[in-house]
Short mmCIF file of C-alpha atoms and ligand atoms in Angstrom, two decimals:
data_model
loop_
_atom_site.label_atom_id
_atom_site.label_comp_id
_atom_site.label_asym_id
_atom_site.label_seq_id
_atom_site.Cartn_x
_atom_site.Cartn_y
_atom_site.Cartn_z
CA MET A 1 -49.71 -28.27 11.05
CA LEU A 2 -47.02 -26.11 10.79
CA ILE A 3 -43.62 -28.10 10.06
CA ARG A 4 -40.28 -26.28 10.74
CA ARG A 5 -37.60 -27.20 8.17
CA GLN A 6 -34.26 -27.06 9.78
CA GLU A 7 -31.33 -26.25 7.27
CA ALA A 8 -27.97 -27.05 8.19
CA TRP A 9 -27.11 -23.35 8.16
CA MET A 10 -29.93 -22.15 10.06
CA GLU A 11 -29.38 -20.87 13.46
CA ARG A 12 -31.46 -22.30 16.21
CA GLU A 13 -33.74 -19.45 17.15
CA SER A 14 -33.01 -20.22 20.95
CA ASP A 15 -29.44 -19.50 20.37
CA VAL A 16 -29.73 -16.16 19.07
CA THR A 17 -33.05 -14.50 20.24
CA PRO A 18 -32.45 -11.43 22.30
CA GLU A 19 -33.46 -11.69 25.94
CA SER A 20 -36.01 -8.73 25.58
CA LEU A 21 -37.67 -10.66 22.82
CA TYR A 22 -38.11 -13.70 25.03
CA ARG A 23 -39.46 -11.47 27.69
CA ASN A 24 -41.84 -10.03 25.39
CA ARG A 25 -42.86 -13.42 23.75
CA ARG A 26 -43.49 -14.78 27.42
CA GLU A 27 -45.74 -11.64 27.94
CA LEU A 28 -47.59 -12.28 24.46
CA ILE A 29 -48.10 -15.84 25.34
CA ARG A 30 -49.83 -14.91 28.63
CA GLY A 31 -51.70 -12.28 26.64
CA LEU A 32 -52.76 -13.93 23.46
CA GLY A 33 -52.65 -17.67 24.21
CA ALA A 34 -50.02 -19.88 22.64
CA ALA A 35 -51.96 -20.77 19.52
CA ALA A 36 -52.13 -17.22 18.35
CA LEU A 37 -48.53 -16.96 18.81
CA ALA A 38 -47.59 -20.35 17.22
CA ALA A 39 -47.60 -19.17 13.51
CA PRO A 40 -45.06 -16.25 13.72
CA LEU A 41 -42.51 -18.37 15.70
CA LEU A 42 -42.66 -21.25 13.65
CA GLY A 43 -41.29 -19.76 10.30
CA CYS A 44 -39.28 -21.86 8.10
CA GLY A 45 -36.18 -20.76 6.22
CA PRO A 46 -35.12 -20.79 2.60
CA GLY A 47 -36.25 -23.96 0.95
CA GLY A 48 -39.55 -23.55 3.02
CA GLU A 49 -40.74 -20.77 0.68
CA THR A 50 -39.58 -17.76 -1.14
CA THR A 51 -41.84 -15.09 -2.02
CA GLU A 52 -39.15 -12.88 -3.93
CA LYS A 53 -38.76 -15.09 -6.74
CA GLU A 54 -35.81 -14.43 -9.13
CA ALA A 55 -38.40 -14.34 -12.07
CA ASP A 56 -40.45 -11.64 -10.28
CA ALA A 57 -37.37 -9.40 -9.50
CA PRO A 58 -36.58 -6.75 -12.08
CA ALA A 59 -33.52 -8.28 -13.19
CA GLY A 60 -30.82 -6.32 -14.87
CA ARG A 61 -32.27 -2.79 -13.53
CA TYR A 62 -28.79 -1.98 -12.17
CA ALA A 63 -26.84 -4.13 -14.73
CA GLY A 64 -24.83 -1.31 -16.14
CA VAL A 65 -23.68 -0.12 -12.51
CA PRO A 66 -20.00 -0.19 -12.35
CA ALA A 67 -18.18 -2.45 -9.70
CA ASN A 68 -15.90 -0.67 -7.17
CA SER A 69 -12.99 -2.98 -7.06
CA ARG A 70 -11.64 -1.39 -3.96
CA TYR A 71 -14.60 -2.78 -2.00
CA ARG A 72 -14.90 -6.21 -3.04
CA ALA A 73 -14.69 -8.97 -0.64
CA GLU A 74 -12.76 -12.22 -1.71
CA ASP A 75 -15.27 -14.50 -0.06
CA ALA A 76 -17.86 -16.02 -2.51
CA PRO A 77 -21.18 -14.20 -2.37
CA THR A 78 -24.22 -15.81 -0.56
CA ASP A 79 -26.88 -17.42 -2.62
CA TYR A 80 -29.38 -14.85 -3.75
CA GLU A 81 -32.12 -17.11 -2.43
CA ALA A 82 -30.82 -17.22 0.74
CA ALA A 83 -30.02 -13.48 1.11
CA THR A 84 -33.53 -12.72 0.36
CA ALA A 85 -35.36 -15.40 2.16
CA TYR A 86 -33.43 -15.48 5.45
CA ASN A 87 -33.87 -11.93 6.81
CA ASN A 88 -34.29 -9.75 9.76
CA PHE A 89 -37.10 -7.05 9.51
CA TYR A 90 -39.11 -7.49 12.71
CA GLU A 91 -41.78 -4.78 11.45
CA PHE A 92 -42.86 -7.76 9.32
CA GLY A 93 -42.42 -10.45 12.11
CA THR A 94 -39.77 -11.94 14.13
CA GLY A 95 -39.26 -15.29 12.19
CA LYS A 96 -36.49 -15.37 9.47
CA SER A 97 -38.98 -15.90 6.60
CA ASP A 98 -41.65 -13.48 7.89
CA PRO A 99 -40.12 -10.57 5.95
CA ALA A 100 -40.21 -12.41 2.70
CA ARG A 101 -43.75 -13.44 3.40
CA HIS A 102 -45.05 -10.05 4.23
CA ALA A 103 -43.06 -7.24 3.07
CA GLY A 104 -44.41 -7.48 -0.50
CA ALA A 105 -47.26 -5.37 0.83
CA MET A 106 -45.20 -2.31 1.37
CA VAL A 107 -45.43 0.22 -1.46
CA THR A 108 -41.92 1.44 -2.15
CA ASP A 109 -42.72 3.73 -5.25
CA PRO A 110 -43.32 6.68 -4.67
CA TRP A 111 -41.00 7.00 -1.71
CA SER A 112 -39.67 9.97 0.09
CA VAL A 113 -37.37 10.79 2.89
CA ARG A 114 -37.48 13.51 5.25
CA VAL A 115 -34.28 15.41 5.97
CA GLU A 116 -34.20 17.16 9.36
CA GLY A 117 -32.25 18.89 12.01
CA ALA A 118 -28.69 20.54 11.72
CA VAL A 119 -28.49 20.54 8.00
CA GLU A 120 -28.39 23.31 5.41
CA ARG A 121 -30.91 21.76 3.05
CA PRO A 122 -33.78 20.10 5.04
CA GLY A 123 -37.10 19.15 3.55
CA THR A 124 -38.67 16.10 2.00
CA TYR A 125 -36.78 14.50 -0.74
CA ALA A 126 -38.25 12.14 -3.31
CA PHE A 127 -35.99 8.84 -3.73
CA ASP A 128 -34.77 9.98 -7.18
CA ASP A 129 -33.71 13.42 -5.93
CA LEU A 130 -31.69 11.61 -3.13
CA VAL A 131 -30.12 8.95 -4.99
CA ARG A 132 -28.84 9.69 -8.61
CA ARG A 133 -28.34 6.69 -11.15
CA SER A 134 -24.93 8.27 -11.69
CA ASP A 135 -24.08 7.85 -7.92
CA LEU A 136 -24.39 3.94 -7.97
CA GLU A 137 -21.59 1.46 -7.67
CA GLU A 138 -21.73 -2.23 -6.70
CA ARG A 139 -19.54 -3.24 -3.46
CA ILE A 140 -19.30 -6.82 -2.32
CA TYR A 141 -19.35 -6.65 1.54
CA ARG A 142 -19.39 -8.99 4.20
CA HIS A 143 -22.51 -8.89 6.56
CA ARG A 144 -22.37 -9.95 9.98
CA CYS A 145 -25.45 -10.19 12.14
CA VAL A 146 -25.08 -9.83 16.00
CA GLU A 147 -26.93 -13.29 15.95
CA ALA A 148 -23.62 -14.81 14.92
CA TRP A 149 -24.55 -15.58 11.35
CA SER A 150 -23.04 -13.88 8.35
CA MET A 151 -23.61 -13.55 4.61
CA VAL A 152 -21.43 -11.99 1.65
CA ILE A 153 -23.72 -9.52 -0.29
CA PRO A 154 -23.02 -7.69 -3.88
CA TRP A 155 -24.87 -4.41 -2.88
CA ILE A 156 -25.75 -1.61 -5.30
CA GLY A 157 -25.62 1.75 -3.71
CA VAL A 158 -24.34 5.33 -3.34
CA PRO A 159 -21.51 6.12 -0.56
CA LEU A 160 -23.62 7.79 2.30
CA ALA A 161 -21.05 10.42 2.29
CA THR A 162 -21.98 11.63 -1.20
CA VAL A 163 -25.64 12.19 -0.01
CA ILE A 164 -24.70 13.69 3.24
CA ALA A 165 -22.25 16.28 1.59
CA ARG A 166 -25.22 17.34 -0.79
CA LEU A 167 -27.50 17.71 2.30
CA GLY A 168 -24.88 20.04 4.01
CA PRO A 169 -24.65 19.17 7.67
CA THR A 170 -23.99 22.21 9.71
CA ALA A 171 -21.14 22.55 12.19
CA ASP A 172 -23.73 21.45 14.98
CA ALA A 173 -24.18 18.03 13.49
CA LYS A 174 -22.27 15.40 15.29
CA PHE A 175 -24.62 12.40 14.65
CA VAL A 176 -27.02 11.06 12.19
CA GLN A 177 -30.15 9.19 12.98
CA PHE A 178 -32.19 7.14 10.66
CA GLU A 179 -35.77 6.17 10.95
CA THR A 180 -37.58 3.19 9.25
CA LEU A 181 -41.31 3.40 7.83
CA ALA A 182 -43.87 2.32 10.54
CA ASP A 183 -47.04 1.43 8.68
CA PRO A 184 -49.36 -0.78 10.84
CA ALA A 185 -51.32 -1.31 7.57
CA VAL A 186 -48.76 -3.26 6.07
CA MET A 187 -46.34 -4.37 8.94
CA PRO A 188 -47.88 -6.97 11.02
CA GLY A 189 -44.69 -6.91 13.44
CA LEU A 190 -45.82 -3.37 14.66
CA SER A 191 -48.70 -4.91 16.59
CA TYR A 192 -45.97 -6.70 18.88
CA PRO A 193 -44.22 -4.59 21.45
CA VAL A 194 -40.77 -6.21 20.65
CA LEU A 195 -39.35 -2.72 19.92
CA ASP A 196 -40.33 0.86 20.49
CA TRP A 197 -41.43 1.55 17.04
CA PRO A 198 -40.41 3.19 14.55
CA TYR A 199 -37.05 1.20 14.32
CA VAL A 200 -34.21 3.90 14.70
CA GLU A 201 -30.45 3.81 14.29
CA GLY A 202 -27.63 6.14 14.38
CA LEU A 203 -23.93 6.83 13.58
CA ARG A 204 -21.38 9.39 14.52
CA LEU A 205 -21.09 11.88 11.66
CA ASP A 206 -17.57 10.65 10.85
CA GLU A 207 -18.75 7.08 10.83
CA ALA A 208 -21.42 8.02 8.40
CA MET A 209 -19.14 10.14 6.16
CA HIS A 210 -16.47 6.93 6.14
CA PRO A 211 -16.19 5.83 2.65
CA LEU A 212 -17.37 2.24 3.46
CA SER A 213 -20.81 3.52 4.79
CA LEU A 214 -23.39 2.95 1.89
CA LEU A 215 -26.98 3.55 1.17
CA ALA A 216 -28.09 0.55 -0.70
CA VAL A 217 -30.92 0.39 -3.23
CA GLY A 218 -29.96 -3.00 -4.62
CA LEU A 219 -28.40 -6.21 -4.51
CA TYR A 220 -27.06 -8.88 -7.02
CA GLY A 221 -27.72 -6.32 -9.76
CA ARG A 222 -31.26 -5.83 -9.00
CA VAL A 223 -33.81 -3.70 -7.22
CA LEU A 224 -33.46 -4.33 -3.64
CA PRO A 225 -36.36 -6.87 -2.48
CA ASN A 226 -38.61 -5.16 0.08
CA GLN A 227 -37.57 -7.77 2.74
CA ASN A 228 -34.12 -6.55 2.55
CA GLY A 229 -34.99 -2.83 3.05
CA ALA A 230 -36.38 -1.53 -0.19
CA PRO A 231 -36.09 1.15 -1.54
CA LEU A 232 -33.42 2.46 0.67
CA ARG A 233 -31.14 0.88 3.45
CA LEU A 234 -27.97 1.54 5.26
CA VAL A 235 -25.04 -0.87 5.06
CA VAL A 236 -22.35 -0.25 7.70
CA PRO A 237 -20.23 -3.52 7.12
CA TRP A 238 -17.93 -3.13 10.17
CA LYS A 239 -20.85 -2.99 12.52
CA TYR A 240 -23.29 -5.81 13.52
CA GLY A 241 -26.19 -5.97 11.02
CA PHE A 242 -28.75 -4.15 13.25
CA LYS A 243 -27.11 -0.85 12.63
CA SER A 244 -28.03 -1.36 9.00
CA ILE A 245 -31.52 -0.05 9.14
CA LYS A 246 -33.81 -0.68 6.39
CA SER A 247 -36.64 1.13 4.28
CA ILE A 248 -35.43 4.65 5.67
CA VAL A 249 -38.06 7.39 5.79
CA ALA A 250 -36.14 9.98 7.81
CA ILE A 251 -32.45 11.13 8.17
CA ARG A 252 -31.74 13.46 11.08
CA PHE A 253 -28.67 15.58 11.79
CA LEU A 254 -28.13 16.05 15.50
CA GLU A 255 -25.77 17.51 17.99
CA ARG A 256 -26.19 14.64 20.56
CA GLN A 257 -25.85 10.88 20.44
CA PRO A 258 -29.55 9.60 19.33
CA ALA A 259 -31.54 6.76 20.64
CA THR A 260 -31.25 3.48 18.76
CA SER A 261 -33.83 0.87 18.94
CA TRP A 262 -31.87 -1.93 20.15
CA ASN A 263 -29.74 -0.24 22.49
CA ARG A 264 -33.00 1.39 24.09
CA ALA A 265 -34.59 -2.20 24.22
CA ALA A 266 -31.66 -3.84 25.84
CA PRO A 267 -28.93 -1.41 26.67
CA HIS A 268 -26.44 -4.17 28.38
CA GLU A 269 -26.87 -6.33 25.18
CA TYR A 270 -26.66 -3.82 22.33
CA GLY A 271 -24.38 -0.72 22.26
CA PHE A 272 -24.71 2.26 20.41
CA TYR A 273 -21.27 1.49 18.61
CA ALA A 274 -21.99 -2.11 17.90
CA ASN A 275 -18.57 -2.72 16.08
CA VAL A 276 -18.08 -6.17 14.95
CA ASN A 277 -15.64 -7.60 17.94
CA PRO A 278 -14.91 -11.29 18.45
CA GLU A 279 -13.39 -10.23 21.85
CA VAL A 280 -16.39 -8.88 23.48
CA PRO A 281 -19.04 -11.56 23.87
CA HIS A 282 -22.80 -10.86 23.83
CA PRO A 283 -23.90 -11.36 27.27
CA ARG A 284 -25.74 -14.64 26.27
CA TRP A 285 -23.35 -16.00 23.42
CA SER A 286 -19.89 -15.74 21.95
CA GLN A 287 -19.07 -13.47 19.11
CA ALA A 288 -15.65 -15.27 18.45
CA SER A 289 -17.05 -17.25 15.50
CA GLU A 290 -20.09 -16.95 13.01
CA ARG A 291 -21.84 -19.36 10.76
CA ARG A 292 -21.56 -18.21 7.16
CA ILE A 293 -25.06 -18.89 5.59
CA GLY A 294 -24.40 -21.71 3.11
CA GLU A 295 -21.26 -23.13 4.86
CA PHE A 296 -21.07 -26.10 7.09
CA ARG A 297 -18.19 -25.09 9.54
CA ARG A 298 -18.29 -22.12 11.63
CA ARG A 299 -15.39 -19.51 10.66
CA LYS A 300 -13.80 -17.16 12.85
CA THR A 301 -15.11 -13.49 13.32
CA LEU A 302 -12.82 -10.96 12.33
CA PRO A 303 -12.22 -7.51 14.29
CA PHE A 304 -14.35 -4.82 12.58
CA ASN A 305 -15.63 -7.83 10.42
CA GLY A 306 -12.32 -7.87 8.48
CA TYR A 307 -12.56 -3.98 7.80
CA ALA A 308 -9.98 -3.14 10.82
CA ASP A 309 -7.45 -1.50 8.40
CA LEU A 310 -10.09 0.99 7.01
CA VAL A 311 -12.09 1.89 10.35
CA ALA A 312 -10.07 1.28 13.34
CA PRO A 313 -8.44 4.85 13.20
CA LEU A 314 -12.15 6.11 13.78
CA TYR A 315 -12.08 4.68 17.39
CA ALA A 316 -8.22 5.57 18.22
CA GLY A 317 -8.15 6.08 22.12
CA MET A 318 -11.53 4.75 22.77
CA ASP A 319 -12.16 1.77 25.05
CA LEU A 320 -13.99 -0.68 22.88
CA ARG A 321 -15.05 -2.98 25.56
CA ARG A 322 -17.06 -0.10 27.35
CA ASN A 323 -18.11 1.48 24.02
CA PHE A 324 -19.18 -1.66 22.67
N1 LIG B 1 -34.22 -2.59 9.87
C1 LIG B 1 -35.22 -2.48 10.40
N2 LIG B 1 -36.08 -1.41 10.09
N3 LIG B 1 -35.92 -3.65 11.15
C2 LIG B 1 -35.15 -4.85 11.38
O1 LIG B 1 -35.63 -5.40 12.27
N4 LIG B 1 -33.01 -5.96 11.46
C3 LIG B 1 -31.60 -5.51 11.39
C4 LIG B 1 -31.02 -4.74 10.06
N5 LIG B 1 -31.97 -3.66 9.83
C5 LIG B 1 -33.86 -4.73 11.11
C6 LIG B 1 -33.32 -3.62 10.35
C7 LIG B 1 -30.60 -6.78 11.63
S1 LIG B 1 -30.65 -7.48 13.13
C8 LIG B 1 -30.07 -7.39 10.57
S2 LIG B 1 -28.95 -8.52 10.88
C9 LIG B 1 -30.12 -6.69 9.32
O2 LIG B 1 -31.01 -5.75 9.04
C10 LIG B 1 -30.57 -7.90 8.50
O3 LIG B 1 -30.54 -7.52 7.05
P1 LIG B 1 -30.90 -8.60 5.77
O4 LIG B 1 -32.16 -9.14 6.35
O5 LIG B 1 -30.78 -7.88 4.53
O6 LIG B 1 -29.87 -9.67 5.78
#
């Protein structure tokens, strides 16, 4: 029998599960039978099990990487165990512990990224050609999921602007789209029609070039665990976490606003911009406060997740209720 452990900081799944997912689950229950579905839905959080054990992580791989003191959230970082065991990576399942349980099967070395579209140097880039060791720095960012939980993560990464500048977007490039690996051989979640796979996300080019936007390759001084989006994931800390796409295999420079997975699945719930905004509730829950993983009391959510002084000018003159 499966027993669900309810940690104090865990969200109740019913509070946060997107409507599209509920609908899909109902369809799946009809199609597959409740027993088949019980396992993926009854995951347990940290404390239940952790596959990425500290002992297995290549500790210290990024030990010498300099910290960037300009981007250092004062809040205490979330426990490594929680950050690597309580994840959203639907390609590996919709339960919070599914990614840690299944993502180990994904091969992340060698890894290559296709660069396409309105760019001077398109092609297929090996990981090491895209991200150089000398590019890396550590930044401690707040990380706020649209589901109203949050963490604080010390990321290791390269400013996205550094990578984009090397690739050379042409004058036609107004947006950037990112795509995640979709390999049914190792990603059990792909057999469920939760989203239209592969997972895609996008940014306006000026958002992508903003100094806060990071391509992360590690956390807590270690190589990014697979469940956190190895070997390369986006981190856009002023936006809801679903913009921070994991395990990127393609970067596309486009003239028009690209499709994004959650927007396509439920456009009235998930906008293209997805800037953290405590004043605009999700249709089914408030965004005014959040549960910081590891804390007991809820805390107030800050506009742009506390990065308003740095990013608000990007949206000058825009109606942020309409462009949510
Ligand atoms: N990227 C892919 N490819 N698939 C996903 O399901 N989930 C997103 C984002 N990136 C997701 C993804 C969501 S909803 C969140 S909140 C963050 O990843 C979670 O990142 P974390 O597990 O490292 O905390």
